[in-house]
Amino acid sequence: MHPTDDRRFLANETDDPLHEAFDRKMTVHAMPMGQSVRPEELPGLWADAMSAENGLPIRSIYIHIPFCETHCVFCGFYQNAYRSDLAGQYVDALIREMELTAKAPFINAHPFQAVYFGGGTPTALSAESLARLVSTVKTLFPLANDCEITLEGRIYNFTKEKIQAALSAGVNRSSLGVQTFDTQIRKRLGRRDSRKKVIETLTYLRDLAKAVTIIDLIYGVPEQSLEIWEDDIRTFLGLELDGCDLYQLNVFKGGLIEKSVAAGSLPRPATLREQADYYVRGIELMQAAHYRRLSITHWARTSRERSLYNFFSRGRSDCVPLGSGAGGWLGNYFFFVEGQLQDYLSAIKAGRKPLSFGMRRSEGDFLFRDISYQMELSYCDLKALSKRHDVDLLAILGPIISQWEKVGLVKLTDDCLYLTRSGEFWEVNLAQMLIDRLQEVP
Ligand code: SF4
């Protein structure tokens, strides 16, 4: 390939790479795309995957709960309004799906190291439903002794009764979307609880000391100033929880934020330049508090926080998807479970795994996953990956990486690329560009 063809992978020539290296963020997570498979192939592919008597030794189960009690304005993952009758039917169906899945040879080939209840809002379910789901997974699936069982959710309506039920059943990690402690901004975002209530619930969880508690905090939302962002982080630090994720607001095209700003009912969110400053301030505060950095966005205070499911999902692992809207890579295919709730319920009633979409691994997928995984950890070992995948990465990527180094986004030492602070802010762009460039190689 002629070097000039690399131009679309180059950064803007600037002395201020943090703010100006690129004009936009390319994606939320850098990932290779697979090739989609025809819907009629999906049942056969799933049956093949389930009958395999091996698979990767690293494996997880992802269980989706597609209900929310409110639609938060910043979120692109809302599916269905929570209704207790519907949620009850859904939990019955999910347990049926687990029963249909659990006897397969693949399931029993290795123990699972992580189970993740994600959504949606798993904590919207009743105490009884939470306990039933967790107990069923533990009974039906072979779990590793140190299996991380995460319950994702929010503070609203995560009552003491639900907390006790979930933890007693076996949840050993709660991941709660706090976003901000500022009561006013919380209300504008669609979050119902006040700062006081959020702190009370988190303190209760921490003092129980039964499970890891981590939270998400978001920067760049409308009305949030740098001072409010600093206060959010300091409040989190003062609570002495196990960890947190500091993540950037993504304004989804056609989403509620975009619509509300256009209608004048919400002030504009932070610009990308402003977000870069929030990002840097977040790191300064976390480092000053001596938190361990598990990835570019994720921080841990205690050694209890491992974030296994998130690491697995970025790297080489198998994931069994359960529930309407769940997805996961299994063997050489990605399977997505039917997201339309009624279609999902009817299929499960008929004893069928309802799959609505699938992808086949692209050529080089494991190399791209290795790159994406390492870049989230702030480096990319080109020498080791070249050896592992039998490809000369430096020969292909060298010209692009040199330009990034000149601009101040990366440092190359002994054929290993390390992200600078500015490079970390643009990590998704850099990782996606490495993958996109390699995908052009015949
Ligand atoms: S942020 Fe969570 S609770 Fe809010 S709409 Fe999205 S998935 Fe639902």
CSV table of C-alpha atoms and ligand atoms in Angstrom, one decimal:
chain,number,residue,atom,x,y,z
A,1,MET,CA,0.0,0.0,0.0
A,2,HIS,CA,1.3,3.5,-0.8
A,3,PRO,CA,2.1,5.6,2.3
A,4,THR,CA,-0.3,8.3,1.2
A,5,ASP,CA,-3.2,5.8,1.7
A,6,ASP,CA,-2.4,6.0,5.4
A,7,ARG,CA,-3.5,9.6,5.6
A,8,ARG,CA,-6.9,8.8,7.0
A,9,PHE,CA,-5.2,7.2,10.0
A,10,LEU,CA,-3.1,10.1,10.9
A,11,ALA,CA,-3.7,12.6,13.7
A,12,ASN,CA,-4.0,16.3,13.1
A,13,GLU,CA,-0.6,18.0,13.2
A,14,THR,CA,-0.9,20.0,16.4
A,15,ASP,CA,1.1,21.1,19.5
A,16,ASP,CA,-2.0,20.4,21.6
A,17,PRO,CA,-2.8,16.7,21.0
A,18,LEU,CA,-5.1,16.4,24.0
A,19,HIS,CA,-7.6,18.8,22.6
A,20,GLU,CA,-6.9,18.7,18.9
A,21,ALA,CA,-5.4,15.4,17.7
A,22,PHE,CA,-8.8,14.4,16.1
A,23,ASP,CA,-12.0,16.1,15.4
A,24,ARG,CA,-14.3,13.5,16.9
A,25,LYS,CA,-14.3,10.2,18.8
A,26,MET,CA,-14.8,7.4,16.3
A,27,THR,CA,-16.5,4.9,18.5
A,28,VAL,CA,-17.3,3.9,22.1
A,29,HIS,CA,-15.2,0.7,22.1
A,30,ALA,CA,-12.7,-0.2,19.4
A,31,MET,CA,-13.7,-3.6,18.0
A,32,PRO,CA,-13.4,-5.4,14.7
A,33,MET,CA,-16.7,-6.1,13.0
A,34,GLY,CA,-17.6,-9.7,12.1
A,35,GLN,CA,-19.5,-10.7,9.0
A,36,SER,CA,-23.2,-11.1,9.6
A,37,VAL,CA,-24.7,-14.5,9.1
A,38,ARG,CA,-28.1,-15.3,7.7
A,39,PRO,CA,-30.9,-15.5,10.4
A,40,GLU,CA,-31.9,-19.0,9.2
A,41,GLU,CA,-28.3,-20.2,9.9
A,42,LEU,CA,-28.5,-19.1,13.6
A,43,PRO,CA,-30.3,-22.2,15.2
A,44,GLY,CA,-27.8,-24.6,13.6
A,45,LEU,CA,-24.8,-22.5,14.6
A,46,TRP,CA,-26.1,-22.2,18.2
A,47,ALA,CA,-26.7,-26.0,18.3
A,48,ASP,CA,-23.1,-26.6,17.1
A,49,ALA,CA,-21.7,-24.2,19.6
A,50,MET,CA,-23.6,-25.8,22.5
A,51,SER,CA,-22.6,-29.3,21.4
A,52,ALA,CA,-18.9,-28.5,21.4
A,53,GLU,CA,-17.1,-30.3,24.2
A,54,ASN,CA,-14.3,-27.7,24.6
A,55,GLY,CA,-14.1,-24.0,24.0
A,56,LEU,CA,-11.9,-21.3,25.5
A,57,PRO,CA,-10.9,-21.8,29.1
A,58,ILE,CA,-11.9,-18.2,29.9
A,59,ARG,CA,-15.7,-17.9,29.8
A,60,SER,CA,-18.5,-15.9,31.3
A,61,ILE,CA,-22.3,-15.8,31.3
A,62,TYR,CA,-24.1,-12.5,30.4
A,63,ILE,CA,-27.8,-12.2,31.6
A,64,HIS,CA,-29.8,-9.3,30.3
A,65,ILE,CA,-32.6,-7.6,32.2
A,66,PRO,CA,-34.3,-5.4,29.6
A,67,PHE,CA,-36.4,-3.1,31.9
A,68,CYS,CA,-35.8,0.3,33.3
A,69,GLU,CA,-37.9,2.4,35.7
A,70,THR,CA,-37.1,5.6,33.9
A,71,HIS,CA,-35.4,6.5,30.6
A,72,CYS,CA,-32.2,8.4,31.5
A,73,VAL,CA,-31.5,11.1,29.0
A,74,PHE,CA,-27.9,10.1,28.3
A,75,CYS,CA,-28.6,6.5,27.6
A,76,GLY,CA,-28.9,4.6,24.4
A,77,PHE,CA,-29.7,1.2,26.0
A,78,TYR,CA,-33.3,1.7,27.2
A,79,GLN,CA,-35.6,-1.1,26.0
A,80,ASN,CA,-38.8,-1.6,28.1
A,81,ALA,CA,-40.6,0.2,30.9
A,82,TYR,CA,-40.5,-1.8,34.1
A,83,ARG,CA,-43.8,-3.4,35.0
A,84,SER,CA,-43.9,-6.0,37.8
A,85,ASP,CA,-46.2,-8.4,36.0
A,86,LEU,CA,-44.1,-8.4,32.9
A,87,ALA,CA,-40.9,-8.7,34.8
A,88,GLY,CA,-42.3,-11.7,36.7
A,89,GLN,CA,-43.1,-13.4,33.3
A,90,TYR,CA,-39.7,-12.5,32.1
A,91,VAL,CA,-37.9,-14.0,35.1
A,92,ASP,CA,-39.9,-17.2,34.5
A,93,ALA,CA,-38.8,-17.2,30.9
A,94,LEU,CA,-35.2,-16.5,31.7
A,95,ILE,CA,-35.1,-19.4,34.1
A,96,ARG,CA,-36.6,-21.6,31.4
A,97,GLU,CA,-33.9,-20.4,29.0
A,98,MET,CA,-31.2,-21.3,31.6
A,99,GLU,CA,-32.7,-24.8,31.9
A,100,LEU,CA,-32.7,-25.2,28.1
A,101,THR,CA,-29.1,-24.2,27.9
A,102,ALA,CA,-27.4,-25.6,31.0
A,103,LYS,CA,-27.3,-29.3,30.0
A,104,ALA,CA,-25.3,-28.7,26.8
A,105,PRO,CA,-21.9,-30.3,26.6
A,106,PHE,CA,-20.3,-26.9,26.0
A,107,ILE,CA,-21.6,-25.5,29.3
A,108,ASN,CA,-20.1,-28.3,31.3
A,109,ALA,CA,-16.7,-28.3,29.5
A,110,HIS,CA,-15.1,-25.7,31.8
A,111,PRO,CA,-16.2,-23.6,34.9
A,112,PHE,CA,-17.4,-20.0,34.3
A,113,GLN,CA,-15.3,-17.3,35.9
A,114,ALA,CA,-17.8,-14.5,35.6
A,115,VAL,CA,-21.6,-14.0,35.6
A,116,TYR,CA,-22.9,-10.6,34.8
A,117,PHE,CA,-26.5,-9.4,35.3
A,118,GLY,CA,-26.6,-6.4,33.0
A,119,GLY,CA,-29.3,-4.2,31.5
A,120,GLY,CA,-31.4,-2.3,31.5
A,121,THR,CA,-31.7,-2.3,35.3
A,122,PRO,CA,-31.4,-5.6,37.0
A,123,THR,CA,-31.8,-3.9,40.4
A,124,ALA,CA,-35.4,-3.0,39.3
A,125,LEU,CA,-36.4,-6.7,39.8
A,126,SER,CA,-38.1,-7.7,43.0
A,127,ALA,CA,-36.0,-9.2,45.9
A,128,GLU,CA,-37.6,-12.6,45.2
A,129,SER,CA,-36.8,-12.5,41.5
A,130,LEU,CA,-33.1,-11.5,42.1
A,131,ALA,CA,-32.7,-14.3,44.6
A,132,ARG,CA,-34.3,-16.8,42.2
A,133,LEU,CA,-32.2,-15.8,39.2
A,134,VAL,CA,-28.9,-15.9,41.1
A,135,SER,CA,-29.7,-19.2,42.8
A,136,THR,CA,-30.7,-20.7,39.5
A,137,VAL,CA,-27.4,-19.7,37.8
A,138,LYS,CA,-25.5,-21.1,40.7
A,139,THR,CA,-27.4,-24.4,40.6
A,140,LEU,CA,-27.5,-25.0,36.9
A,141,PHE,CA,-24.1,-23.8,35.7
A,142,PRO,CA,-20.6,-24.9,36.7
A,143,LEU,CA,-19.1,-21.8,38.3
A,144,ALA,CA,-15.5,-21.4,39.4
A,145,ASN,CA,-14.8,-21.1,43.1
A,146,ASP,CA,-13.9,-17.5,42.7
A,147,CYS,CA,-16.6,-16.7,40.1
A,148,GLU,CA,-17.4,-13.0,40.0
A,149,ILE,CA,-21.1,-12.5,40.1
A,150,THR,CA,-22.0,-8.9,39.2
A,151,LEU,CA,-25.4,-7.2,39.6
A,152,GLU,CA,-25.6,-4.0,37.6
A,153,GLY,CA,-28.2,-1.4,38.4
A,154,ARG,CA,-28.9,1.9,40.0
A,155,ILE,CA,-29.6,3.3,43.4
A,156,TYR,CA,-33.3,4.0,42.8
A,157,ASN,CA,-35.4,1.3,44.4
A,158,PHE,CA,-32.4,-0.8,45.3
A,159,THR,CA,-33.9,-1.3,48.7
A,160,LYS,CA,-32.2,-3.0,51.7
A,161,GLU,CA,-34.5,-6.0,51.2
A,162,LYS,CA,-33.2,-6.4,47.6
A,163,ILE,CA,-29.6,-5.8,48.6
A,164,GLN,CA,-29.9,-8.5,51.2
A,165,ALA,CA,-31.6,-10.9,48.9
A,166,ALA,CA,-29.1,-10.5,46.1
A,167,LEU,CA,-26.0,-10.7,48.3
A,168,SER,CA,-27.4,-13.7,50.3
A,169,ALA,CA,-28.1,-15.5,47.0
A,170,GLY,CA,-24.5,-15.1,45.9
A,171,VAL,CA,-24.0,-11.7,44.2
A,172,ASN,CA,-20.4,-10.7,45.1
A,173,ARG,CA,-20.2,-7.4,43.1
A,174,SER,CA,-22.6,-4.5,42.6
A,175,SER,CA,-21.9,-2.1,39.8
A,176,LEU,CA,-24.2,0.9,40.2
A,177,GLY,CA,-24.7,3.8,37.8
A,178,VAL,CA,-24.5,6.9,40.0
A,179,GLN,CA,-23.3,9.2,37.2
A,180,THR,CA,-23.2,12.3,39.5
A,181,PHE,CA,-24.0,13.1,43.1
A,182,ASP,CA,-25.4,16.5,42.2
A,183,THR,CA,-29.1,16.2,43.0
A,184,GLN,CA,-30.2,18.9,40.4
A,185,ILE,CA,-28.2,17.3,37.6
A,186,ARG,CA,-29.4,13.8,38.6
A,187,LYS,CA,-33.0,15.0,38.2
A,188,ARG,CA,-32.3,16.5,34.8
A,189,LEU,CA,-30.7,13.2,33.7
A,190,GLY,CA,-33.7,11.2,34.7
A,191,ARG,CA,-32.3,10.0,38.0
A,192,ARG,CA,-34.7,10.2,40.9
A,193,ASP,CA,-32.7,9.9,44.1
A,194,SER,CA,-31.0,12.8,45.8
A,195,ARG,CA,-27.3,13.0,46.7
A,196,LYS,CA,-28.3,12.1,50.3
A,197,LYS,CA,-30.1,8.9,49.3
A,198,VAL,CA,-27.3,7.8,47.0
A,199,ILE,CA,-24.7,8.3,49.7
A,200,GLU,CA,-26.9,6.4,52.2
A,201,THR,CA,-27.3,3.4,50.0
A,202,LEU,CA,-23.6,3.2,49.0
A,203,THR,CA,-22.6,3.6,52.7
A,204,TYR,CA,-25.0,0.7,53.6
A,205,LEU,CA,-23.5,-1.5,50.9
A,206,ARG,CA,-19.9,-0.6,51.9
A,207,ASP,CA,-20.6,-1.3,55.6
A,208,LEU,CA,-22.2,-4.6,54.9
A,209,ALA,CA,-18.7,-5.5,53.4
A,210,LYS,CA,-20.2,-8.6,51.8
A,211,ALA,CA,-19.5,-7.8,48.2
A,212,VAL,CA,-17.5,-5.4,46.0
A,213,THR,CA,-19.3,-2.1,45.3
A,214,ILE,CA,-18.3,0.0,42.4
A,215,ILE,CA,-20.0,2.9,40.7
A,216,ASP,CA,-20.0,4.7,37.4
A,217,LEU,CA,-19.4,8.5,37.2
A,218,ILE,CA,-19.9,10.4,34.0
A,219,TYR,CA,-18.3,13.6,32.8
A,220,GLY,CA,-19.5,16.0,30.2
A,221,VAL,CA,-23.3,16.0,30.9
A,222,PRO,CA,-25.3,19.3,30.6
A,223,GLU,CA,-25.0,21.7,33.6
A,224,GLN,CA,-21.9,19.9,35.0
A,225,SER,CA,-19.0,22.2,35.6
A,226,LEU,CA,-15.4,21.2,36.3
A,227,GLU,CA,-16.1,22.0,40.0
A,228,ILE,CA,-19.1,19.7,40.1
A,229,TRP,CA,-17.1,16.9,38.4
A,230,GLU,CA,-14.3,17.4,41.0
A,231,ASP,CA,-16.9,17.2,43.8
A,232,ASP,CA,-18.3,14.0,42.3
A,233,ILE,CA,-14.9,12.4,42.4
A,234,ARG,CA,-14.1,13.7,45.9
A,235,THR,CA,-17.4,12.4,47.2
A,236,PHE,CA,-16.7,9.0,45.7
A,237,LEU,CA,-13.2,9.0,47.2
A,238,GLY,CA,-14.7,9.9,50.6
A,239,LEU,CA,-17.0,6.9,50.5
A,240,GLU,CA,-14.1,4.5,50.2
A,241,LEU,CA,-15.9,2.0,47.9
A,242,ASP,CA,-14.0,-0.7,46.0
A,243,GLY,CA,-13.7,1.1,42.6
A,244,CYS,CA,-15.3,3.2,40.0
A,245,ASP,CA,-15.5,3.9,36.3
A,246,LEU,CA,-15.0,7.4,35.1
A,247,TYR,CA,-16.5,7.6,31.7
A,248,GLN,CA,-17.2,10.2,29.0
A,249,LEU,CA,-20.7,11.2,27.9
A,250,ASN,CA,-21.5,10.0,24.4
A,251,VAL,CA,-24.2,11.9,22.7
A,252,PHE,CA,-26.2,9.4,20.7
A,253,LYS,CA,-27.5,10.5,17.3
A,254,GLY,CA,-31.3,11.0,17.7
A,255,GLY,CA,-31.0,10.3,21.4
A,256,LEU,CA,-32.8,12.2,24.2
A,257,ILE,CA,-29.9,14.6,24.9
A,258,GLU,CA,-29.7,15.7,21.3
A,259,LYS,CA,-33.4,16.1,21.1
A,260,SER,CA,-33.7,18.0,24.4
A,261,VAL,CA,-30.8,20.4,23.6
A,262,ALA,CA,-32.4,21.0,20.2
A,263,ALA,CA,-35.8,21.7,21.9
A,264,GLY,CA,-34.1,24.1,24.3
A,265,SER,CA,-35.1,22.1,27.4
A,266,LEU,CA,-31.5,21.1,28.2
A,267,PRO,CA,-28.3,23.2,28.0
A,268,ARG,CA,-25.6,21.8,25.7
A,269,PRO,CA,-23.3,19.1,27.1
A,270,ALA,CA,-19.5,19.7,27.3
A,271,THR,CA,-17.6,19.9,24.1
A,272,LEU,CA,-14.9,17.4,23.3
A,273,ARG,CA,-12.3,19.9,24.3
A,274,GLU,CA,-14.0,20.4,27.7
A,275,GLN,CA,-14.3,16.7,28.1
A,276,ALA,CA,-10.6,16.3,27.6
A,277,ASP,CA,-10.0,18.6,30.6
A,278,TYR,CA,-12.5,16.7,32.8
A,279,TYR,CA,-10.7,13.5,31.8
A,280,VAL,CA,-7.3,14.8,32.9
A,281,ARG,CA,-8.7,16.2,36.1
A,282,GLY,CA,-10.3,12.8,36.9
A,283,ILE,CA,-6.9,11.1,36.5
A,284,GLU,CA,-5.1,13.6,38.7
A,285,LEU,CA,-7.6,13.1,41.5
A,286,MET,CA,-7.6,9.3,41.3
A,287,GLN,CA,-3.8,9.2,41.2
A,288,ALA,CA,-3.5,11.6,44.1
A,289,ALA,CA,-5.7,9.2,46.1
A,290,HIS,CA,-3.4,6.3,45.1
A,291,TYR,CA,-6.1,4.3,43.3
A,292,ARG,CA,-5.0,1.4,41.0
A,293,ARG,CA,-5.8,1.9,37.4
A,294,LEU,CA,-7.3,-1.3,36.0
A,295,SER,CA,-7.9,0.2,32.5
A,296,ILE,CA,-8.1,3.7,31.0
A,297,THR,CA,-11.4,4.4,32.6
A,298,HIS,CA,-11.6,1.9,35.5
A,299,TRP,CA,-10.1,2.4,39.0
A,300,ALA,CA,-9.8,0.2,42.0
A,301,ARG,CA,-9.2,1.1,45.6
A,302,THR,CA,-9.2,-2.5,47.0
A,303,SER,CA,-7.8,-5.7,45.6
A,304,ARG,CA,-11.3,-7.1,45.8
A,305,GLU,CA,-12.3,-5.2,42.6
A,306,ARG,CA,-11.3,-7.3,39.6
A,307,SER,CA,-13.8,-6.3,36.8
A,308,LEU,CA,-13.4,-9.7,35.3
A,309,TYR,CA,-16.4,-9.7,33.0
A,310,ASN,CA,-15.3,-6.4,31.4
A,311,PHE,CA,-11.8,-7.7,30.8
A,312,PHE,CA,-13.1,-11.0,29.4
A,313,SER,CA,-15.5,-9.4,27.0
A,314,ARG,CA,-12.7,-7.3,25.4
A,315,GLY,CA,-10.3,-10.2,25.1
A,316,ARG,CA,-10.3,-13.9,24.1
A,317,SER,CA,-13.1,-15.6,25.9
A,318,ASP,CA,-16.4,-17.3,25.4
A,319,CYS,CA,-19.6,-15.7,26.6
A,320,VAL,CA,-23.0,-17.4,26.9
A,321,PRO,CA,-25.8,-14.8,26.3
A,322,LEU,CA,-29.1,-15.3,28.1
A,323,GLY,CA,-32.2,-13.0,28.1
A,324,SER,CA,-33.8,-10.6,25.7
A,325,GLY,CA,-31.2,-8.3,24.3
A,326,ALA,CA,-28.1,-10.3,25.5
A,327,GLY,CA,-25.2,-10.8,23.2
A,328,GLY,CA,-21.9,-12.7,23.3
A,329,TRP,CA,-19.1,-14.3,21.3
A,330,LEU,CA,-19.1,-18.1,21.5
A,331,GLY,CA,-16.6,-20.0,19.4
A,332,ASN,CA,-16.4,-18.3,16.1
A,333,TYR,CA,-19.8,-16.6,16.2
A,334,PHE,CA,-21.4,-13.7,18.0
A,335,PHE,CA,-25.0,-14.5,19.0
A,336,PHE,CA,-27.6,-11.8,19.9
A,337,VAL,CA,-30.8,-12.9,21.7
A,338,GLU,CA,-34.1,-11.5,20.4
A,339,GLY,CA,-34.6,-8.0,21.7
A,340,GLN,CA,-38.3,-7.8,21.2
A,341,LEU,CA,-39.7,-8.8,24.5
A,342,GLN,CA,-42.9,-10.5,23.3
A,343,ASP,CA,-41.1,-12.4,20.6
A,344,TYR,CA,-38.5,-13.6,23.1
A,345,LEU,CA,-41.3,-14.7,25.6
A,346,SER,CA,-43.2,-16.7,22.9
A,347,ALA,CA,-40.0,-18.4,21.6
A,348,ILE,CA,-39.0,-19.5,25.1
A,349,LYS,CA,-42.5,-20.8,25.7
A,350,ALA,CA,-42.1,-22.9,22.6
A,351,GLY,CA,-38.8,-24.2,23.9
A,352,ARG,CA,-36.7,-22.4,21.3
A,353,LYS,CA,-33.5,-20.2,21.8
A,354,PRO,CA,-34.6,-16.9,20.2
A,355,LEU,CA,-31.7,-15.6,18.3
A,356,SER,CA,-32.2,-12.5,16.1
A,357,PHE,CA,-28.7,-11.6,14.8
A,358,GLY,CA,-25.3,-13.2,14.5
A,359,MET,CA,-21.8,-12.6,13.2
A,360,ARG,CA,-18.9,-14.8,12.1
A,361,ARG,CA,-15.4,-13.9,13.3
A,362,SER,CA,-13.5,-11.9,10.8
A,363,GLU,CA,-10.1,-13.0,9.7
A,364,GLY,CA,-7.6,-11.8,12.2
A,365,ASP,CA,-10.3,-11.2,14.9
A,366,PHE,CA,-8.1,-12.5,17.7
A,367,LEU,CA,-5.3,-10.2,16.7
A,368,PHE,CA,-7.7,-7.3,16.7
A,369,ARG,CA,-9.1,-8.3,20.1
A,370,ASP,CA,-5.6,-8.5,21.5
A,371,ILE,CA,-4.9,-5.0,20.2
A,372,SER,CA,-8.2,-3.6,21.6
A,373,TYR,CA,-7.6,-5.3,24.9
A,374,GLN,CA,-4.0,-4.0,25.3
A,375,MET,CA,-4.9,-0.4,24.2
A,376,GLU,CA,-7.5,-0.2,26.9
A,377,LEU,CA,-4.6,-0.9,29.2
A,378,SER,CA,-2.7,1.9,27.7
A,379,TYR,CA,-0.2,-0.1,25.6
A,380,CYS,CA,0.2,-2.3,22.6
A,381,ASP,CA,3.1,-4.8,22.5
A,382,LEU,CA,3.7,-4.9,18.8
A,383,LYS,CA,6.7,-7.2,19.1
A,384,ALA,CA,4.9,-9.8,21.1
A,385,LEU,CA,1.7,-9.6,19.1
A,386,SER,CA,3.7,-9.9,15.8
A,387,LYS,CA,5.2,-13.1,17.1
A,388,ARG,CA,1.9,-14.5,18.4
A,389,HIS,CA,0.0,-13.8,15.2
A,390,ASP,CA,2.8,-14.3,12.7
A,391,VAL,CA,2.6,-10.9,11.2
A,392,ASP,CA,5.1,-8.0,11.1
A,393,LEU,CA,2.9,-5.3,12.7
A,394,LEU,CA,5.6,-2.7,12.8
A,395,ALA,CA,6.2,-3.0,9.0
A,396,ILE,CA,2.5,-2.3,8.4
A,397,LEU,CA,1.7,0.2,11.2
A,398,GLY,CA,5.1,1.9,11.5
A,399,PRO,CA,4.4,5.0,9.4
A,400,ILE,CA,1.2,5.7,11.3
A,401,ILE,CA,2.7,5.1,14.7
A,402,SER,CA,5.6,7.4,13.9
A,403,GLN,CA,3.2,10.2,13.0
A,404,TRP,CA,1.3,9.6,16.3
A,405,GLU,CA,4.6,9.7,18.2
A,406,LYS,CA,5.5,13.0,16.5
A,407,VAL,CA,2.2,14.5,17.5
A,408,GLY,CA,2.6,13.3,21.1
A,409,LEU,CA,0.0,10.6,21.3
A,410,VAL,CA,2.2,7.5,21.8
A,411,LYS,CA,5.8,6.6,22.7
A,412,LEU,CA,7.4,3.6,21.1
A,413,THR,CA,9.9,1.8,23.3
A,414,ASP,CA,11.4,-1.6,22.3
A,415,ASP,CA,8.7,-2.0,19.7
A,416,CYS,CA,6.0,-1.6,22.4
A,417,LEU,CA,3.6,1.4,22.0
A,418,TYR,CA,2.7,3.2,25.1
A,419,LEU,CA,-0.1,5.8,25.2
A,420,THR,CA,0.7,9.3,26.5
A,421,ARG,CA,-2.0,11.1,28.6
A,422,SER,CA,-3.3,12.7,25.4
A,423,GLY,CA,-3.2,9.3,23.6
A,424,GLU,CA,-5.2,7.8,26.4
A,425,PHE,CA,-8.0,10.3,25.8
A,426,TRP,CA,-8.1,9.3,22.1
A,427,GLU,CA,-7.5,5.6,22.8
A,428,VAL,CA,-10.7,4.4,21.0
A,429,ASN,CA,-9.6,6.3,17.9
A,430,LEU,CA,-6.1,5.0,18.0
A,431,ALA,CA,-7.2,1.4,18.6
A,432,GLN,CA,-9.9,1.5,16.0
A,433,MET,CA,-7.4,2.9,13.4
A,434,LEU,CA,-4.9,0.2,14.1
A,435,ILE,CA,-7.6,-2.4,13.6
A,436,ASP,CA,-9.0,-0.7,10.5
A,437,ARG,CA,-5.5,-0.4,8.9
A,438,LEU,CA,-4.8,-4.1,9.6
A,439,GLN,CA,-8.1,-5.1,8.1
A,440,GLU,CA,-7.0,-3.6,4.8
A,441,VAL,CA,-4.0,-6.0,4.6
A,442,PRO,CA,-4.9,-8.8,2.3
B,1,SF4,S1,-28.8,4.4,32.2
B,1,SF4,FE1,-29.5,2.4,32.9
B,1,SF4,S2,-31.4,2.8,34.0
B,1,SF4,FE2,-31.0,4.6,32.7
B,1,SF4,S3,-32.1,4.1,30.8
B,1,SF4,FE3,-30.0,3.4,30.6
B,1,SF4,S4,-30.1,1.3,31.1
B,1,SF4,FE4,-31.9,2.2,31.9
